[in-house]
Amino acid sequence: MSNNIQSVRGMNDCLPDVSDTWQGFEAIVRDWLRRYGYREIRTPILEHTGLFKRAIGEVTDIVEKEMYTFVDELNGESLTLRPEGTASSVRAVIQHNLLYDGGKRLWYTGPMFRHERPQKGRYRQFHQVGVEALGFVGPDVDAELIVMCADLWRELGIAPTLQLNTLGDHESRQRHRQKLIAYYASHQDVLDEDAKRRLHSNPLRILDSKNPAMQALNDAAPKLMDELEDEALAHFDGVQTLLRANGIAFEINPRLVRGLDYYNRTVFEWVTDQLGAQGTVCAGGRYDGLVEQLGGKPAPAAGFAMGIERLLALVEAGGRTIATPTPDAYIVHAGDAAQAFAWQVAGSLRSIGIAAVLHCGGGSFKSQMKKADASRARYAVIIGDDEAAAQQVTLKPLREAGEQTRVEVARAIQFIQEASTQKA
Ligand code: ATP
Ligand code: MG
């Protein structure tokens, strides 16, 4: 039927087979963050529009054209579905004075919303895991953020490459900005529409242009590296020394400026050539000015965000799979006494942590066994009225060779439990 309501373009359902993988990924991520001492922060998905304008910058792709912004008709407030997680995290940190007793290591995960042209690896609702280390001047924490990413990639069996750059501090950026404006202004004929518009408001963003016609011009543009102060250079050296000491390979990319305004000093991206045009799987850096810019007491900060869809696509491209949960037992039963007993057995199994699916809806043993097989359960627990009367079950391995055997129910439960702890 053509007039059925479909999901919104660029916003995807996550069906059980896929969400199994997501849960496996999330379990890995939670444990990884725990090991590094990061704690979760959960913020609302809607924020005041002004937060993103102030944090991300008025002249950025996100704020200019990608935000889902609407007026709350009940009170006239302009609200926006969050396009990223840093602004909200910093807002919450300031609002609740979280930095009163020193630095905090935080993480978040959830959906983000950007009105972009949907394509492979680019969606209008997508999901990120992000990390923010607030209150640390670095460069040690910058290196920690990068080293911990490398650790996660190892665990996921993927190998994106690291691109690194420094944006320096305010004064050097201002000097560089003036040089860029002069440079681009003297090449007006080559500038595209975006570049012309950004020439005076945000010339640094012209460097980030994806327009091939602008590449040559951008390659020859004045380099920020030539303007950096000693302190910023020392910071950058510090990051590189720690990365080398930890065996992390990187490539310095002077063109890496990041699409958001709030970054300074260290910026980095993890990129792959295995996902076509959408090759950045994780991006981040230092943003020392943001806490103050949003009204807090000045505090240094650094963080990153990774795109879950792109990461999982990369895991899949490498032919890897993330372990997903399957039931330990599928219980089939026929007959009234058998049904009552089957409910009891299912309850006993679940009470000791075993995943047990109880067949519902009746049917022959044969059709129930097909369902058991399709459930990917490790064992079928077969119960007829005979078994029920004897307080026994028939146990049939579904994933490995082996005969079915009829045993006391306590013995069967113990057997399934042992098998499930071996698996874990
Ligand atoms: P891109 O240059 O690909 O547009 P970005 O610089 O806008 O990325 P960030 O704001 O740094 O992206 O977000 C961090 C990560 O989130 C990206 O590296 C990417 O993996 C993921 N991401 C960003 N936008 C999308 C999207 N529309 N769909 C899917 N993933 C996305
Ligand atoms: Mg983008």
PDB file of C-alpha atoms and ligand atoms in Angstrom, residues 61-62 66 114 116 122 210 259 310, ligand 2:
ATOM      1  CA  ASP A  61      27.298  24.098   8.288  1.00  0.00           C
ATOM      2  CA  ILE A  62      25.432  22.813  11.320  1.00  0.00           C
ATOM      3  CA  GLU A  66      21.510  21.444   9.340  1.00  0.00           C
ATOM      4  CA  ARG A 114      21.157  17.095  11.302  1.00  0.00           C
ATOM      5  CA  GLU A 116      21.731  16.760   5.656  1.00  0.00           C
ATOM      6  CA  ARG A 122      25.169  10.208   6.474  1.00  0.00           C
ATOM      7  CA  LYS A 210      34.840  19.742   0.064  1.00  0.00           C
ATOM      8  CA  GLY A 259      33.672  22.005  11.184  1.00  0.00           C
ATOM      9  CA  ARG A 310      30.045   4.583  10.461  1.00  0.00           C
TER      10      ARG A 310
HETATM   11 MG    MG B   2      28.967  17.487   8.846  1.00  0.00          MG
END
